[in-house]
mmCIF file of C-alpha atoms (C1' of nucleotides) in Angstrom:
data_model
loop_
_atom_site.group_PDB
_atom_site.id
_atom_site.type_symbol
_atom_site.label_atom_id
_atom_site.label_comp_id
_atom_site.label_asym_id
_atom_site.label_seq_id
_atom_site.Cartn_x
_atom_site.Cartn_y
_atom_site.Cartn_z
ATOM 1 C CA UNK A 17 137.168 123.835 144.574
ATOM 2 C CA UNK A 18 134.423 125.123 142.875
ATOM 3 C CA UNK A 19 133.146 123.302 139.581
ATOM 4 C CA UNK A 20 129.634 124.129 138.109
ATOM 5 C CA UNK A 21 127.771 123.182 140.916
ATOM 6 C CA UNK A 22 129.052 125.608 143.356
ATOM 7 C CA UNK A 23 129.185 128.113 141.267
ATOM 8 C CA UNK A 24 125.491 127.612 140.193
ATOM 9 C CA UNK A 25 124.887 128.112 144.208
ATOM 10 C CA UNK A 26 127.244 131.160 144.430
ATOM 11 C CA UNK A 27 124.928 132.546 141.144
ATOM 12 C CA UNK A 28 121.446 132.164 142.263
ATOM 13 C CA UNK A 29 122.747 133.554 145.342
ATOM 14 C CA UNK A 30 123.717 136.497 143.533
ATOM 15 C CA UNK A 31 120.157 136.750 142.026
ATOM 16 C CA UNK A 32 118.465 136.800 145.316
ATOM 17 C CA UNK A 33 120.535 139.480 146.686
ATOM 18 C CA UNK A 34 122.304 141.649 144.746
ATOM 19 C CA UNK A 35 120.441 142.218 141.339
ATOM 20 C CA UNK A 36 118.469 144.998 141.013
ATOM 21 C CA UNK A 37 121.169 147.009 143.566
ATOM 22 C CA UNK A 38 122.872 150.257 142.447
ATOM 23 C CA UNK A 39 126.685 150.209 143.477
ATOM 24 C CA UNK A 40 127.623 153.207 145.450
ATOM 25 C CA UNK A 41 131.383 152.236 145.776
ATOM 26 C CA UNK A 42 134.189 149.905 144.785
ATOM 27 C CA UNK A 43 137.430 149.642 146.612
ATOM 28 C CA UNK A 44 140.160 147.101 145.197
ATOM 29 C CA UNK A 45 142.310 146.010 148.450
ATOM 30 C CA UNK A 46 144.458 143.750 146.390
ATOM 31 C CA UNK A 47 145.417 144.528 142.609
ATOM 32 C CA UNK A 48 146.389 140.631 141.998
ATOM 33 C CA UNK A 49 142.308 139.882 141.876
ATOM 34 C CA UNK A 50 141.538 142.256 139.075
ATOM 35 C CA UNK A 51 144.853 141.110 137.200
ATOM 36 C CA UNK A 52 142.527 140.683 133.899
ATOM 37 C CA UNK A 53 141.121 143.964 134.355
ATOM 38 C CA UNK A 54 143.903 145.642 131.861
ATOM 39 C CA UNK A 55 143.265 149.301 132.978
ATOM 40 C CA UNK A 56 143.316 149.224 137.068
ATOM 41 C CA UNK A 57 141.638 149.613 140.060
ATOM 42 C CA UNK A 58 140.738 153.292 139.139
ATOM 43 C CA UNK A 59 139.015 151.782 135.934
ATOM 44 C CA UNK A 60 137.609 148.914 137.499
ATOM 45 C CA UNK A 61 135.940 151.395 140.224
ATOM 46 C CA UNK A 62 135.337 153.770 137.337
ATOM 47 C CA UNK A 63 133.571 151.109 135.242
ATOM 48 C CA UNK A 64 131.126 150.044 137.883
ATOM 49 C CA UNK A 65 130.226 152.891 140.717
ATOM 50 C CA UNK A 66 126.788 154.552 140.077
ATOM 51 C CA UNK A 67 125.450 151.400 137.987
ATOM 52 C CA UNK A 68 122.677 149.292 138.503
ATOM 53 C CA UNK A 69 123.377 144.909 138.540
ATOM 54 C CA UNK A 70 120.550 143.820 136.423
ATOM 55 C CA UNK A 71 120.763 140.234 136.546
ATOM 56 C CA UNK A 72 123.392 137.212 137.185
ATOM 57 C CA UNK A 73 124.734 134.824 134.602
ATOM 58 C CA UNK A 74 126.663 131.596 133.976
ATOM 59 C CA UNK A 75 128.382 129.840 132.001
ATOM 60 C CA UNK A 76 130.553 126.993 133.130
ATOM 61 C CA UNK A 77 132.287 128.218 136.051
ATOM 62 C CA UNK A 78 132.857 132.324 135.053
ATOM 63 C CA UNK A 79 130.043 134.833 136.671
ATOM 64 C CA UNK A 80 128.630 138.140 135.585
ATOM 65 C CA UNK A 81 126.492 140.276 136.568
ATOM 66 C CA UNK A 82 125.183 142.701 133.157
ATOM 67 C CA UNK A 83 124.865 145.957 134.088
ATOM 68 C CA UNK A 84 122.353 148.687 133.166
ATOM 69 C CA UNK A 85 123.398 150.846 130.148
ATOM 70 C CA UNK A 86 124.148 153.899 130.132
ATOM 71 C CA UNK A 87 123.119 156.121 126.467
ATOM 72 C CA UNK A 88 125.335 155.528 123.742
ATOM 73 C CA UNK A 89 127.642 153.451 126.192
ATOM 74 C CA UNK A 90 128.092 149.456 124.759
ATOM 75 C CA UNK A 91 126.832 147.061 127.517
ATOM 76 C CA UNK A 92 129.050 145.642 130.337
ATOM 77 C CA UNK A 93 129.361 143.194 133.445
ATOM 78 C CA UNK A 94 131.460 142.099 135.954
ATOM 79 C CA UNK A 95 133.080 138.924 135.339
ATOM 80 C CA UNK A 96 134.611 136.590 138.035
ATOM 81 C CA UNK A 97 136.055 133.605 138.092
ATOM 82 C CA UNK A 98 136.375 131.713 141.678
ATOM 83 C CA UNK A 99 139.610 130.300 140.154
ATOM 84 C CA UNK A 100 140.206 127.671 143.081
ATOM 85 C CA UNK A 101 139.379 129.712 146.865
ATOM 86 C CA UNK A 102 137.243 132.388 145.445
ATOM 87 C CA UNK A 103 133.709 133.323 147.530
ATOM 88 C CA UNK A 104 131.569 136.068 146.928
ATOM 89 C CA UNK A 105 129.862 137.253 149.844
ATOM 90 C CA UNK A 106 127.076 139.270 150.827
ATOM 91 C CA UNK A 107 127.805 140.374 154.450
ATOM 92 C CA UNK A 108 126.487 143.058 156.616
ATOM 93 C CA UNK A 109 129.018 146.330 156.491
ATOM 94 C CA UNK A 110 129.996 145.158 160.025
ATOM 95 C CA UNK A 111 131.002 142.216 159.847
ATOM 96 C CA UNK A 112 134.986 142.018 159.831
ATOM 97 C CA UNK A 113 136.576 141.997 156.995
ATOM 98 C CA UNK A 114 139.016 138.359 156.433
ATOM 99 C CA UNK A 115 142.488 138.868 155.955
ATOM 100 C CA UNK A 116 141.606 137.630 151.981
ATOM 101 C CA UNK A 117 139.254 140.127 151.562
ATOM 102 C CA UNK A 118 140.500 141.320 147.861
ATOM 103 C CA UNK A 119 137.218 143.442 146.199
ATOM 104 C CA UNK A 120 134.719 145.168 148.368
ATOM 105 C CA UNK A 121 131.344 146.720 146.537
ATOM 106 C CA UNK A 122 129.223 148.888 148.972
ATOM 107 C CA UNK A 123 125.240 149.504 147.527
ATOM 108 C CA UNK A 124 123.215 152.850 147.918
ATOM 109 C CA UNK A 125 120.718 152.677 150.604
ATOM 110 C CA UNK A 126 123.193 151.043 152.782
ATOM 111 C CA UNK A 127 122.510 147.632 153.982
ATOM 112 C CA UNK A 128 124.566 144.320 152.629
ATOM 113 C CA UNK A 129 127.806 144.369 150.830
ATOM 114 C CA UNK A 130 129.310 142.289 148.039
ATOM 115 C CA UNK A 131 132.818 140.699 148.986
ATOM 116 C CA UNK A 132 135.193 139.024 146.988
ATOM 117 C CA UNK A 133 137.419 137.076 148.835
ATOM 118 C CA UNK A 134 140.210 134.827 147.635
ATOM 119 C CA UNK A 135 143.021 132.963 149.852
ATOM 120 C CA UNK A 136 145.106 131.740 146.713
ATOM 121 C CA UNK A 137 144.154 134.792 144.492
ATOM 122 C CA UNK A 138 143.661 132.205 141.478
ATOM 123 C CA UNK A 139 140.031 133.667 141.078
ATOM 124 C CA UNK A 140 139.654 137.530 139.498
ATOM 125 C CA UNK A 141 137.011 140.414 138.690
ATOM 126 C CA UNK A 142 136.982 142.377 135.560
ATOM 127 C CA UNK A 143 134.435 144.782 134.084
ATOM 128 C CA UNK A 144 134.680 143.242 130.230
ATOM 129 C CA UNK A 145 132.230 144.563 127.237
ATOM 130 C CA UNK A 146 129.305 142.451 126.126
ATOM 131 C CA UNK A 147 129.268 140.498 122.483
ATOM 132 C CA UNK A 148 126.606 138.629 120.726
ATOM 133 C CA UNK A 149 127.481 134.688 120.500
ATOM 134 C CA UNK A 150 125.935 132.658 117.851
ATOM 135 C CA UNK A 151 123.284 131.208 119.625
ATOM 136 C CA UNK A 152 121.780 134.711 120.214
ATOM 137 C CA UNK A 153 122.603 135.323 123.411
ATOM 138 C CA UNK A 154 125.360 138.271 125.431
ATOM 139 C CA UNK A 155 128.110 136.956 127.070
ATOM 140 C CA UNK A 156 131.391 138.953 128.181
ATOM 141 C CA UNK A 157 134.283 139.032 126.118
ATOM 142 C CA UNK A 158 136.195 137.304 128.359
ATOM 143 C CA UNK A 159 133.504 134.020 128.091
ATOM 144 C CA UNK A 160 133.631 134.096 124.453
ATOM 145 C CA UNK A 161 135.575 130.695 124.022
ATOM 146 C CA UNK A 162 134.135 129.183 127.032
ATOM 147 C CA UNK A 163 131.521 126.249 125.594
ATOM 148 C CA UNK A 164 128.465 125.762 126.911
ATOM 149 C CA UNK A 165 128.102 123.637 129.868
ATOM 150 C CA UNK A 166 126.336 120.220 129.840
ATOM 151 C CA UNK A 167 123.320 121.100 131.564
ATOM 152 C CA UNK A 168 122.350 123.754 129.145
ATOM 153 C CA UNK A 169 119.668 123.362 127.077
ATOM 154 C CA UNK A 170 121.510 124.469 124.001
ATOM 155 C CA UNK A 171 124.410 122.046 124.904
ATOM 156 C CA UNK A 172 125.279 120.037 121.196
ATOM 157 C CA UNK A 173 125.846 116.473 122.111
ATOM 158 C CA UNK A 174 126.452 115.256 118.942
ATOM 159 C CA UNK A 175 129.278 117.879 118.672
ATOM 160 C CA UNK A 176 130.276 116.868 122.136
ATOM 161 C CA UNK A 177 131.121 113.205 120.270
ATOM 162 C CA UNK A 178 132.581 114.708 117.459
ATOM 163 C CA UNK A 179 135.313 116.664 119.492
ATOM 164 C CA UNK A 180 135.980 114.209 121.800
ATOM 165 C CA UNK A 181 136.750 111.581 119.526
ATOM 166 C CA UNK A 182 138.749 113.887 117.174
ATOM 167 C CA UNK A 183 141.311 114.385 119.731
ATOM 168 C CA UNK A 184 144.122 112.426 120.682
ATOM 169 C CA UNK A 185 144.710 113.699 124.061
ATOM 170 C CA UNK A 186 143.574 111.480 126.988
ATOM 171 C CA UNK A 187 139.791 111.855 127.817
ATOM 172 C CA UNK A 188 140.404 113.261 131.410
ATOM 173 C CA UNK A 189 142.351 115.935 130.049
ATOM 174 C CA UNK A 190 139.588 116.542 127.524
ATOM 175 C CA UNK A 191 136.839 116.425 129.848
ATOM 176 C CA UNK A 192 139.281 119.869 131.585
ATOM 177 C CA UNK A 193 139.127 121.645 128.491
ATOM 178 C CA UNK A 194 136.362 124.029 128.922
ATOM 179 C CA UNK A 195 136.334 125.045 125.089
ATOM 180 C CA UNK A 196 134.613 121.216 124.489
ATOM 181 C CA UNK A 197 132.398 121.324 127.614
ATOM 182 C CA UNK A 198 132.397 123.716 130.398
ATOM 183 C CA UNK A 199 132.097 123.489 134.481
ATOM 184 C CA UNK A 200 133.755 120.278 134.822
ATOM 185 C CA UNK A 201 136.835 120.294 137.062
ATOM 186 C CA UNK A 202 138.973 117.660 138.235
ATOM 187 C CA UNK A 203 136.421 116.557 141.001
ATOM 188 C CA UNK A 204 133.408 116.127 138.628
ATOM 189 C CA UNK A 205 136.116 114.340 136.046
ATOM 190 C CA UNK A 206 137.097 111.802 137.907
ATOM 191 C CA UNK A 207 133.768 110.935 139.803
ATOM 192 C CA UNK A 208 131.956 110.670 135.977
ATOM 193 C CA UNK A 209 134.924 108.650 134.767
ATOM 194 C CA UNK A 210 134.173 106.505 137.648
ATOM 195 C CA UNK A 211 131.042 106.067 137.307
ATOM 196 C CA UNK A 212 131.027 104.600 133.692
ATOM 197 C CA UNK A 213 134.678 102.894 134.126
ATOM 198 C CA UNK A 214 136.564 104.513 131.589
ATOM 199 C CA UNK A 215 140.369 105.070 132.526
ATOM 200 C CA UNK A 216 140.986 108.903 132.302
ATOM 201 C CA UNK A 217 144.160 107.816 130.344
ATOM 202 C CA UNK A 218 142.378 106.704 127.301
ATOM 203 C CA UNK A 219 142.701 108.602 124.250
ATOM 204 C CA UNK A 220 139.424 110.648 122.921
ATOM 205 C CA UNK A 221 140.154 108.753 119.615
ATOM 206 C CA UNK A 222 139.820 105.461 121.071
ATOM 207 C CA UNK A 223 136.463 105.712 122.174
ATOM 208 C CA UNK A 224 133.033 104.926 120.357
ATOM 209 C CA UNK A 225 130.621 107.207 120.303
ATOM 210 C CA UNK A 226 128.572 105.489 122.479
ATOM 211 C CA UNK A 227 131.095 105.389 125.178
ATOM 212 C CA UNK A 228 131.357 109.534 124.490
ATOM 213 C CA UNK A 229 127.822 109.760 125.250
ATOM 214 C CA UNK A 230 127.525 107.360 128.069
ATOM 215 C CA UNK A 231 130.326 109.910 129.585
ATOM 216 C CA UNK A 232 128.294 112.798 128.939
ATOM 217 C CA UNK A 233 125.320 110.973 130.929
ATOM 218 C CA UNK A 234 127.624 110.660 133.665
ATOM 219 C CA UNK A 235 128.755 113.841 133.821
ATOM 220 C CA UNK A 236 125.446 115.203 133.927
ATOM 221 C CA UNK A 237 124.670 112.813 136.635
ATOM 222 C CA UNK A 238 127.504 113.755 139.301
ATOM 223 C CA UNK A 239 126.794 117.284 138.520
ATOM 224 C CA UNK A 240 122.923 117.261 138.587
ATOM 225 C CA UNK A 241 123.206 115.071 142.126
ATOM 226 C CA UNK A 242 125.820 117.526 143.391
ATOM 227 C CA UNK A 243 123.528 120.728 142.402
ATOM 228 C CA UNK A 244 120.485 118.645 144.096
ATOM 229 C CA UNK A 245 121.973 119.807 146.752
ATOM 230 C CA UNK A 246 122.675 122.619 146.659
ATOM 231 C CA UNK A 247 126.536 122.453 145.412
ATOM 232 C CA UNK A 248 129.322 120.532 146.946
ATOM 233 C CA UNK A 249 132.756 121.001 149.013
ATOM 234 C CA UNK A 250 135.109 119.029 150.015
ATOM 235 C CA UNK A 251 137.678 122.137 151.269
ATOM 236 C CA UNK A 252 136.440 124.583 153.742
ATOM 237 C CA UNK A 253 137.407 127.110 151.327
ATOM 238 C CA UNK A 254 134.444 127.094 149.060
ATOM 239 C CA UNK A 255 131.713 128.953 151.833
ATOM 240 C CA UNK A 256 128.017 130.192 149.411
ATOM 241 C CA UNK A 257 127.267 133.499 148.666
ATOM 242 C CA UNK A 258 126.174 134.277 152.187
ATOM 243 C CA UNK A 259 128.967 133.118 153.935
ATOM 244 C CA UNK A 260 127.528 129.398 155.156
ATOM 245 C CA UNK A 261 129.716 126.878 154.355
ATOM 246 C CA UNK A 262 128.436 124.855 151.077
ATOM 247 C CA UNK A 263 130.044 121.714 152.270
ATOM 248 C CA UNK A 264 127.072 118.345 151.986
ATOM 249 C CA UNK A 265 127.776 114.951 153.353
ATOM 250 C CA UNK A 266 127.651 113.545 149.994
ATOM 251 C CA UNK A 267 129.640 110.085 149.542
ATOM 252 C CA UNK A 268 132.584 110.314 146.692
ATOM 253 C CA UNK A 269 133.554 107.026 144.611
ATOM 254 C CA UNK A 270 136.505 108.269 143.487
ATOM 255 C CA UNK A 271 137.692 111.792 144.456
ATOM 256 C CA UNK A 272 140.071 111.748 147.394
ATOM 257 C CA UNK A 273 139.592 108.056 148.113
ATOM 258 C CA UNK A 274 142.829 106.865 147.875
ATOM 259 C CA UNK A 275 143.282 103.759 149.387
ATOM 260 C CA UNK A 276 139.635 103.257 150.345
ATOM 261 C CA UNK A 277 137.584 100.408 148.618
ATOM 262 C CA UNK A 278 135.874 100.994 145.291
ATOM 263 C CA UNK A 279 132.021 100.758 146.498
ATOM 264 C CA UNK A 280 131.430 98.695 142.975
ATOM 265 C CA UNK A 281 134.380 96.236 143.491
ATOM 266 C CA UNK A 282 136.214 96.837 146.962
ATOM 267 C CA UNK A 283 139.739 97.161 144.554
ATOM 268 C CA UNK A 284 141.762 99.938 146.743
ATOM 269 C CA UNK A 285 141.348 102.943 144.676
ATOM 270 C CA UNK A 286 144.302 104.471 143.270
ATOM 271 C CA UNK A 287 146.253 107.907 143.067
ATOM 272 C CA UNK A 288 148.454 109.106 140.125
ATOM 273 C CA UNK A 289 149.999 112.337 138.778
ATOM 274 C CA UNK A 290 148.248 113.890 136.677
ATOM 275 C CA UNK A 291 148.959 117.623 134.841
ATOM 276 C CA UNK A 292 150.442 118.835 138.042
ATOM 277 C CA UNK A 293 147.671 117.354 140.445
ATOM 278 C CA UNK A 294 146.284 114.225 141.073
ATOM 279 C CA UNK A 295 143.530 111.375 139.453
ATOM 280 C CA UNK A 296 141.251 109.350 141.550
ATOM 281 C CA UNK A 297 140.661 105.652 139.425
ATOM 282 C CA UNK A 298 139.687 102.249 140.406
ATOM 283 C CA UNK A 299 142.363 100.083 138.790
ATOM 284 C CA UNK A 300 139.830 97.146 138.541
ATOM 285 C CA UNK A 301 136.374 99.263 137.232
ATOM 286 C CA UNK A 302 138.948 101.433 134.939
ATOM 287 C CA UNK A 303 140.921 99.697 132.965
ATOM 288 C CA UNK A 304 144.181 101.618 131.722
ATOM 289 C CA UNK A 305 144.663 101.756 127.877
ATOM 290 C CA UNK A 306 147.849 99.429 126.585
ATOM 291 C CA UNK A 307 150.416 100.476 123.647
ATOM 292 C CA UNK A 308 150.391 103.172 121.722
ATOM 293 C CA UNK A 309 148.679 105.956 123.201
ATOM 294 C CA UNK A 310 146.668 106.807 119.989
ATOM 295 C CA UNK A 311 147.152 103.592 118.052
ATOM 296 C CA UNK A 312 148.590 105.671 114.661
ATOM 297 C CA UNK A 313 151.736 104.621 113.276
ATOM 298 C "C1'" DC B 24 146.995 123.895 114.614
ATOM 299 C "C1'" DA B 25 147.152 120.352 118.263
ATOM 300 C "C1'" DT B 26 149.055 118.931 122.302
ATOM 301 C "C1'" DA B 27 151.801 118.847 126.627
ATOM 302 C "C1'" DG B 28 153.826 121.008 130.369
ATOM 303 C "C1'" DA B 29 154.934 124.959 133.393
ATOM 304 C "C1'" DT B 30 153.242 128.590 136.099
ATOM 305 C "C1'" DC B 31 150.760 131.425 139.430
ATOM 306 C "C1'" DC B 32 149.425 131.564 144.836
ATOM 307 C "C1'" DT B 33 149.152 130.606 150.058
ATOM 308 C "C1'" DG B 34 147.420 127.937 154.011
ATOM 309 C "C1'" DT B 35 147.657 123.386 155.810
ATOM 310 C "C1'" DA B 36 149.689 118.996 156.489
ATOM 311 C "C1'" DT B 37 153.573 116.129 156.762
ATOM 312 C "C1'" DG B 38 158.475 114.687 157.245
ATOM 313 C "C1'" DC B 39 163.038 114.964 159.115
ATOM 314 C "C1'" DT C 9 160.520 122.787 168.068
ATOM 315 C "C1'" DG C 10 161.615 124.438 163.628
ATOM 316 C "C1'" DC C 11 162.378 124.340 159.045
ATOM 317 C "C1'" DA C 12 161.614 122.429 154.454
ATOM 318 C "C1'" DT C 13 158.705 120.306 151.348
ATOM 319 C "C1'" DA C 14 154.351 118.566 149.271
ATOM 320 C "C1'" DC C 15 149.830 119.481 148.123
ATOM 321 C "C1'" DA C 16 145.366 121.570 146.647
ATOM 322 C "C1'" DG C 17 144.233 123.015 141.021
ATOM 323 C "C1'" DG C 18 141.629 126.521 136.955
ATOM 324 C "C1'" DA C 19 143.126 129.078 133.465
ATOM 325 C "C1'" DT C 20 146.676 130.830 130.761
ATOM 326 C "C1'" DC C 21 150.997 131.079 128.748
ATOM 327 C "C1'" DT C 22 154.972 128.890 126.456
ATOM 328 C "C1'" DA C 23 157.251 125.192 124.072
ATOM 329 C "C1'" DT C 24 157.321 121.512 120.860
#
DNA sequence: CATAGATCCTGTATGC
DNA sequence: TGCATACAGGATCTAT
């Protein structure tokens, strides 16, 4: 499932071997992966075929790749998203096509292609218009609410506090919502929860700011440890941008543990529902909040 | 507006 | 053995 991490690997991969490439051809095997792309597979093809990829970008867990302007024509990219089995691929023209292969970009001069394959077909391309954002940079339309991520330099922390503790929703939930921070999935979440032992239950408004920030330390921890090397796996779905699985021996505290003793306390660790999938706690480290959800009356 | 829940999708694992 | 069900979950849409 790929969180900021991986898709920090699947990006510089990008860099190294597709920027600078002109695209000779696009062919769209299944329309369900360019289902943001409004106009089509003809338009999609249209958009992209004879330009050149000029560099690769993130931001939280969408992709682009900017691509070179054409006179009087407003700049564009392709933007992906890996949704939750997406891998782009650089593969040699002969090697076989999977039976997920959904977007297929041949380059002139021959040599490697770009694949976008996706088993569960949550993940998408679209070719989307470039717009200023207030910090002075170009991001695609489609990235325009996205926040920034907590490893960028221009991440606000103290607005990070202030929107976490505005909120009454529980802080896992808010820790999701990639409009307050971006690239943290449900992995990530419950490892930084963890980590400080904060129940994922607990109301944003509950918690001090110092808590809020201690959280943001964490987070950047479990993601700066799992980018360190060199992103993380834990399904044999996620496989890098050249087709090598991205999966790291790397030793989860919470994530998938049910059952298995917290390494802080040896307390079993638990499993509950959770918006339609599951949370990872220790019920000893992480306490659950008591009463009133968010303590109004 | 803020928040919560449903929904999409398919391969794998598990239960009866 | 075979069929049914649960599960994985990011982003978006709908409902309250």
């Amino acid at each position: 499932m790929p969180e900021l991490p991986e898709v920090e690997v699947v990006r510089a991969g990008l860099e190294r071997w597709i920027v600078g490439r002109r695209v000779a051809g696009v062919e769209v095997l299944h329309p369900r992966a360019i289902r943001r792309h409004q106009a089509g597979a003809g338009d999609f093809a249209a958009r992209v075929e004879g330009r050149r990829i000029v560099s690769a970008a993130r931001r939280g867990k969408y992709l682009w790749l900017p691509l070179a302007t054409r006179r009087e024509q407003p700049e564009t990219a392709i933007v992906g998203h890996l949704g939750m089995s997406g891998q782009l691929l650089v593969l040699p023209p002969d090697a076989p096509d999977g039976p997920h292969l959904r977007v297929r970009f041949r380059f002139e001069n021959g040599g490697r292609e770009l694949r976008f394959v996706d088993q569960r077909t949550f993940g998408g391309l679209a070719v989307a218009d470039l717009v200023g954002d207030p910090a002075g940079g170009r991001v695609p339309v489609p990235v325009v609410h996205i926040g920034r991520d907590p490893l960028d330099p221009a991440f606000d922390d103290e607005a990070f506090v202030r929107r976490v503790r505005s909120k009454d929703s529980e802080v896992k939930r808010i820790l999701l919502d990639q409009t307050v921070a971006s690239g943290i999935g449900n992995i990530y979440a419950d490892e930084a929860l963890w980590r400080i032992g904060i129940h994922g239950s607990r109301p944003g408004r509950r918690l001090s700011r110092a808590q809020v920030l201690d959280l943001l330390e964490s987070v950047r921890a479990v993601m700066g440890e799992a980018l360190a090397q060199g992103g993380t796996s834990f399904d044999a779905l996620y496989v890098n941008v050249n087709g090598e699985s991205g999966y790291f021996e790397r030793s989860l505290n919470a994530y998938g543990q049910e059952g298995e003793p917290c390494a802080r306390c040896g307390t079993p660790i638990r499993r509950i529902a959770f918006m339609n999938r599951s949370s990872y706690f220790c019920p000893s480290c992480q306490r659950a909040p008591r009463g009133r959800p968010t303590g109004r009356r």
